[in-house]
Amino acid sequence: MKFSEQIKLAFQFIVNNKLRATLTVIIIALGITALVGILTAIDGMENSISNSFTNMGANSFSLRNKEMVVHMGGGNKKPREFRPITFDEAIHFKTQFEFPAQVTMSVRLSQVATLEYQSKKTNPNIGLMGIDENYFKVSGYDIQFGRNFSKNEIDEGASVVVLGRDVAAKLFKKPKNAIDEIISVGHIQYRVVGVLASKGVSRFVSSDNNGFVPVVNGKRSWPLSSKVSYVITVGVSKYQLLNPAVAEAESRFRIIRRTPLDIENDFQVMRSDDLAHELISNLKYVTWACVFIAIITLIGAAIGLMNIMLVSVTERTREIGISKAIGATNKIILQQFLLESVLVCQMGGVLGVLVGLGIGNAVSAMMGSSFFIPWLWMILGLIICFVVGIAAGIYPALTAAKLNPINALRNE
């Protein structure tokens, strides 16, 4: 019997068993939809998270003052306190770091600053940062109105300020109206040169509720404690350069800090992609849950398909006997029933892949990710359907192939 004829007979089996075949196709499609849809959505979430953190400076790391270490059970040992990173150390690092990367330095001047413009005044909850000309680019900020600080304004400590979106909206009717206006920050007057685009909330803190002034101006104009520590941030162009950049920065900064070889770092390196890695790694639990749900669904579908095939063997006993009487071998009968089982599963698989692709990309679109075709999950889904078809059809096919033709012909 030709393969094309076997295909026709397989479709005829589906037509003759519309209700049972349709229910099985739907059950299989649900399992594959869960598998392909959720895994596609997870891929979209990972892509969205990676892109979001890249836009926020995920290809960067910072050198910060190390937190106090408390010795537990150490008798009379005092807590070890690490010295802060000074302005001069940050400047030296910025000028001496030769790795192909952008370096910026910053310092927190106040977390409770009050900004005023004419009769309008903010609450005393504005963060004020001293920064240099590279800060916005390395940290993933975009300037919506106006401009960034110039190199001369940074070096001279000019009285200029860039406002976060929320701050500009509080002081001015329209944020773009803030440009070139004079505002008061505490007792100091600044000219607004830029307004940042909205960056949203990160770790429950609004990134738009800040003001930024040149770091030299902040050092000169704001009374800083001797314990205030500067933050050095390094941004690389590619994620692959992050690890070698971290190693080079640690080595260089140890030299600047004159840290002895046998002493651990007296500063800490914080990678801004750590949170992204944590979020992405947590998605693996969703992946395993999805796979578990899909497996349970497909097992149920396989059992249902096996029952359908066994009923079909019983209903077609005489037909099998006639086929064997005119020359059909056990192999041909086995192939025919396996083909019917696989065909039903593949129909469910194709339907499940299409629906899963649509649902997965819909969720990805809600996460801000672009449309993509998850070839791996689609191929995996169809392979699983093939395996399920073989597993569900092998026993009924063997049962049909082993039928005695004489006894089969006697069946009414």
Short mmCIF file of C-alpha atoms in Angstrom, two decimals, residues 92-249:
data_model
loop_
_atom_site.label_atom_id
_atom_site.label_comp_id
_atom_site.label_asym_id
_atom_site.label_seq_id
_atom_site.Cartn_x
_atom_site.Cartn_y
_atom_site.Cartn_z
CA HIS A 92 42.05 59.59 39.79
CA PHE A 93 40.15 56.49 38.77
CA LYS A 94 38.25 58.38 36.08
CA THR A 95 41.46 59.71 34.53
CA GLN A 96 43.52 56.51 34.92
CA PHE A 97 41.04 53.82 33.89
CA GLU A 98 42.17 52.87 30.38
CA PHE A 99 39.62 50.17 29.58
CA PRO A 100 37.36 51.07 26.59
CA ALA A 101 34.43 52.24 28.70
CA GLN A 102 32.73 55.37 29.99
CA VAL A 103 33.36 56.36 33.59
CA THR A 104 31.18 58.62 35.70
CA MET A 105 31.28 59.74 39.31
CA SER A 106 28.43 60.88 41.52
CA VAL A 107 27.58 61.72 45.10
CA ARG A 108 24.32 61.97 47.00
CA LEU A 109 24.10 65.57 48.27
CA SER A 110 20.67 65.37 49.87
CA GLN A 111 17.60 63.20 50.01
CA VAL A 112 15.37 65.86 51.54
CA ALA A 113 16.04 68.87 49.34
CA THR A 114 13.37 71.51 48.68
CA LEU A 115 13.22 73.20 45.28
CA GLU A 116 11.45 76.53 44.70
CA TYR A 117 10.38 78.50 41.66
CA GLN A 118 8.63 81.81 42.31
CA SER A 119 5.62 80.91 44.49
CA LYS A 120 5.82 77.16 43.86
CA LYS A 121 7.67 74.85 46.17
CA THR A 122 8.23 71.10 46.30
CA ASN A 123 7.94 68.90 49.36
CA PRO A 124 11.24 68.31 51.18
CA ASN A 125 11.66 64.89 49.59
CA ILE A 126 13.70 65.65 46.47
CA GLY A 127 16.92 63.74 45.92
CA LEU A 128 19.85 65.95 44.91
CA MET A 129 22.83 64.39 43.15
CA GLY A 130 26.24 65.76 42.22
CA ILE A 131 27.27 64.23 38.89
CA ASP A 132 29.63 64.65 35.94
CA GLU A 133 29.00 64.89 32.19
CA ASN A 134 28.87 61.09 31.63
CA TYR A 135 26.35 60.25 34.34
CA PHE A 136 23.13 60.37 32.32
CA LYS A 137 24.44 58.21 29.48
CA VAL A 138 25.97 55.56 31.73
CA SER A 139 22.92 55.45 34.02
CA GLY A 140 20.42 55.15 31.17
CA TYR A 141 18.74 58.57 31.45
CA ASP A 142 17.46 60.45 28.40
CA ILE A 143 17.19 64.23 28.26
CA GLN A 144 13.78 65.23 26.96
CA PHE A 145 14.16 69.00 27.02
CA GLY A 146 17.27 71.14 27.06
CA ARG A 147 20.74 69.62 27.27
CA ASN A 148 23.31 67.85 29.41
CA PHE A 149 26.03 69.62 31.40
CA SER A 150 29.05 70.71 29.37
CA LYS A 151 32.58 69.68 30.34
CA ASN A 152 33.37 73.29 31.32
CA GLU A 153 30.29 73.49 33.58
CA ILE A 154 31.40 70.31 35.34
CA ASP A 155 35.04 71.41 35.76
CA GLU A 156 34.12 74.94 36.92
CA GLY A 157 31.24 73.83 39.15
CA ALA A 158 28.69 76.07 37.42
CA SER A 159 25.36 76.75 39.13
CA VAL A 160 23.24 74.80 36.67
CA VAL A 161 20.76 71.98 37.29
CA VAL A 162 18.99 69.22 35.37
CA LEU A 163 15.58 68.24 36.76
CA GLY A 164 13.82 64.92 36.86
CA ARG A 165 10.46 64.80 35.07
CA ASP A 166 8.34 64.82 38.25
CA VAL A 167 10.24 67.73 39.78
CA ALA A 168 9.87 69.83 36.62
CA ALA A 169 6.14 69.02 36.48
CA LYS A 170 5.69 70.19 40.10
CA LEU A 171 7.43 73.54 39.60
CA PHE A 172 6.31 74.41 36.07
CA LYS A 173 3.04 74.12 34.23
CA LYS A 174 4.85 72.34 31.41
CA PRO A 175 8.25 70.68 31.96
CA LYS A 176 9.68 72.21 28.80
CA ASN A 177 9.01 75.68 30.26
CA ALA A 178 11.66 75.00 32.90
CA ILE A 179 14.59 75.53 30.53
CA ASP A 180 16.71 78.63 31.36
CA GLU A 181 14.57 79.47 34.40
CA ILE A 182 16.20 80.20 37.76
CA ILE A 183 15.18 78.01 40.72
CA SER A 184 16.31 77.84 44.31
CA VAL A 185 17.64 74.63 45.84
CA GLY A 186 17.86 75.35 49.53
CA HIS A 187 19.65 78.71 49.71
CA ILE A 188 21.44 78.32 46.34
CA GLN A 189 20.15 79.48 42.97
CA TYR A 190 20.55 77.35 39.85
CA ARG A 191 19.71 77.82 36.19
CA VAL A 192 17.76 74.91 34.68
CA VAL A 193 19.51 73.59 31.56
CA GLY A 194 17.69 70.29 31.08
CA VAL A 195 14.71 68.11 31.97
CA LEU A 196 14.98 64.32 31.90
CA ALA A 197 12.53 61.97 30.23
CA SER A 198 10.49 59.87 32.64
CA LYS A 199 12.27 56.77 33.85
CA GLY A 200 9.61 55.43 36.21
CA VAL A 201 9.89 53.72 39.57
CA SER A 202 12.79 51.43 40.37
CA ARG A 203 12.75 49.41 43.62
CA PHE A 204 9.84 51.52 44.87
CA VAL A 205 11.84 54.75 44.47
CA SER A 206 10.95 57.24 41.76
CA SER A 207 13.88 58.01 39.48
CA ASP A 208 12.01 61.12 38.29
CA ASN A 209 11.97 62.85 41.70
CA ASN A 210 15.60 64.02 41.57
CA GLY A 211 17.68 67.06 40.74
CA PHE A 212 21.23 66.91 39.37
CA VAL A 213 24.01 69.49 39.67
CA PRO A 214 27.71 69.41 38.66
CA VAL A 215 29.70 67.34 41.14
CA VAL A 216 32.25 70.13 41.73
CA ASN A 217 29.44 72.57 42.50
CA GLY A 218 27.89 70.08 44.93
CA LYS A 219 31.21 69.54 46.68
CA ARG A 220 31.74 73.27 47.01
CA SER A 221 28.22 74.44 47.82
CA TRP A 222 26.82 71.68 50.01
CA PRO A 223 28.16 70.81 53.46
CA LEU A 224 29.17 67.17 53.09
CA SER A 225 30.08 64.91 55.97
CA SER A 226 33.56 63.43 56.05
CA LYS A 227 31.86 60.04 55.80
CA VAL A 228 30.14 60.86 52.51
CA SER A 229 31.34 58.46 49.83
CA TYR A 230 31.44 59.03 46.08
CA VAL A 231 30.18 56.41 43.67
CA ILE A 232 32.10 55.49 40.52
CA THR A 233 30.10 53.91 37.71
CA VAL A 234 31.60 52.28 34.64
CA GLY A 235 29.56 51.58 31.52
CA VAL A 236 30.71 49.30 28.69
CA SER A 237 29.33 49.13 25.16
CA LYS A 238 28.72 45.36 25.17
CA TYR A 239 27.62 42.98 27.88
CA GLN A 240 30.50 40.64 26.95
CA LEU A 241 32.97 43.32 28.10
CA LEU A 242 31.44 43.57 31.57
CA ASN A 243 33.49 40.87 33.32
CA PRO A 244 36.92 41.98 32.03
CA ALA A 245 36.00 45.60 32.83
CA VAL A 246 35.11 44.64 36.42
CA ALA A 247 38.43 42.81 36.84
CA GLU A 248 40.41 45.75 35.44
CA ALA A 249 38.51 48.27 37.58
#
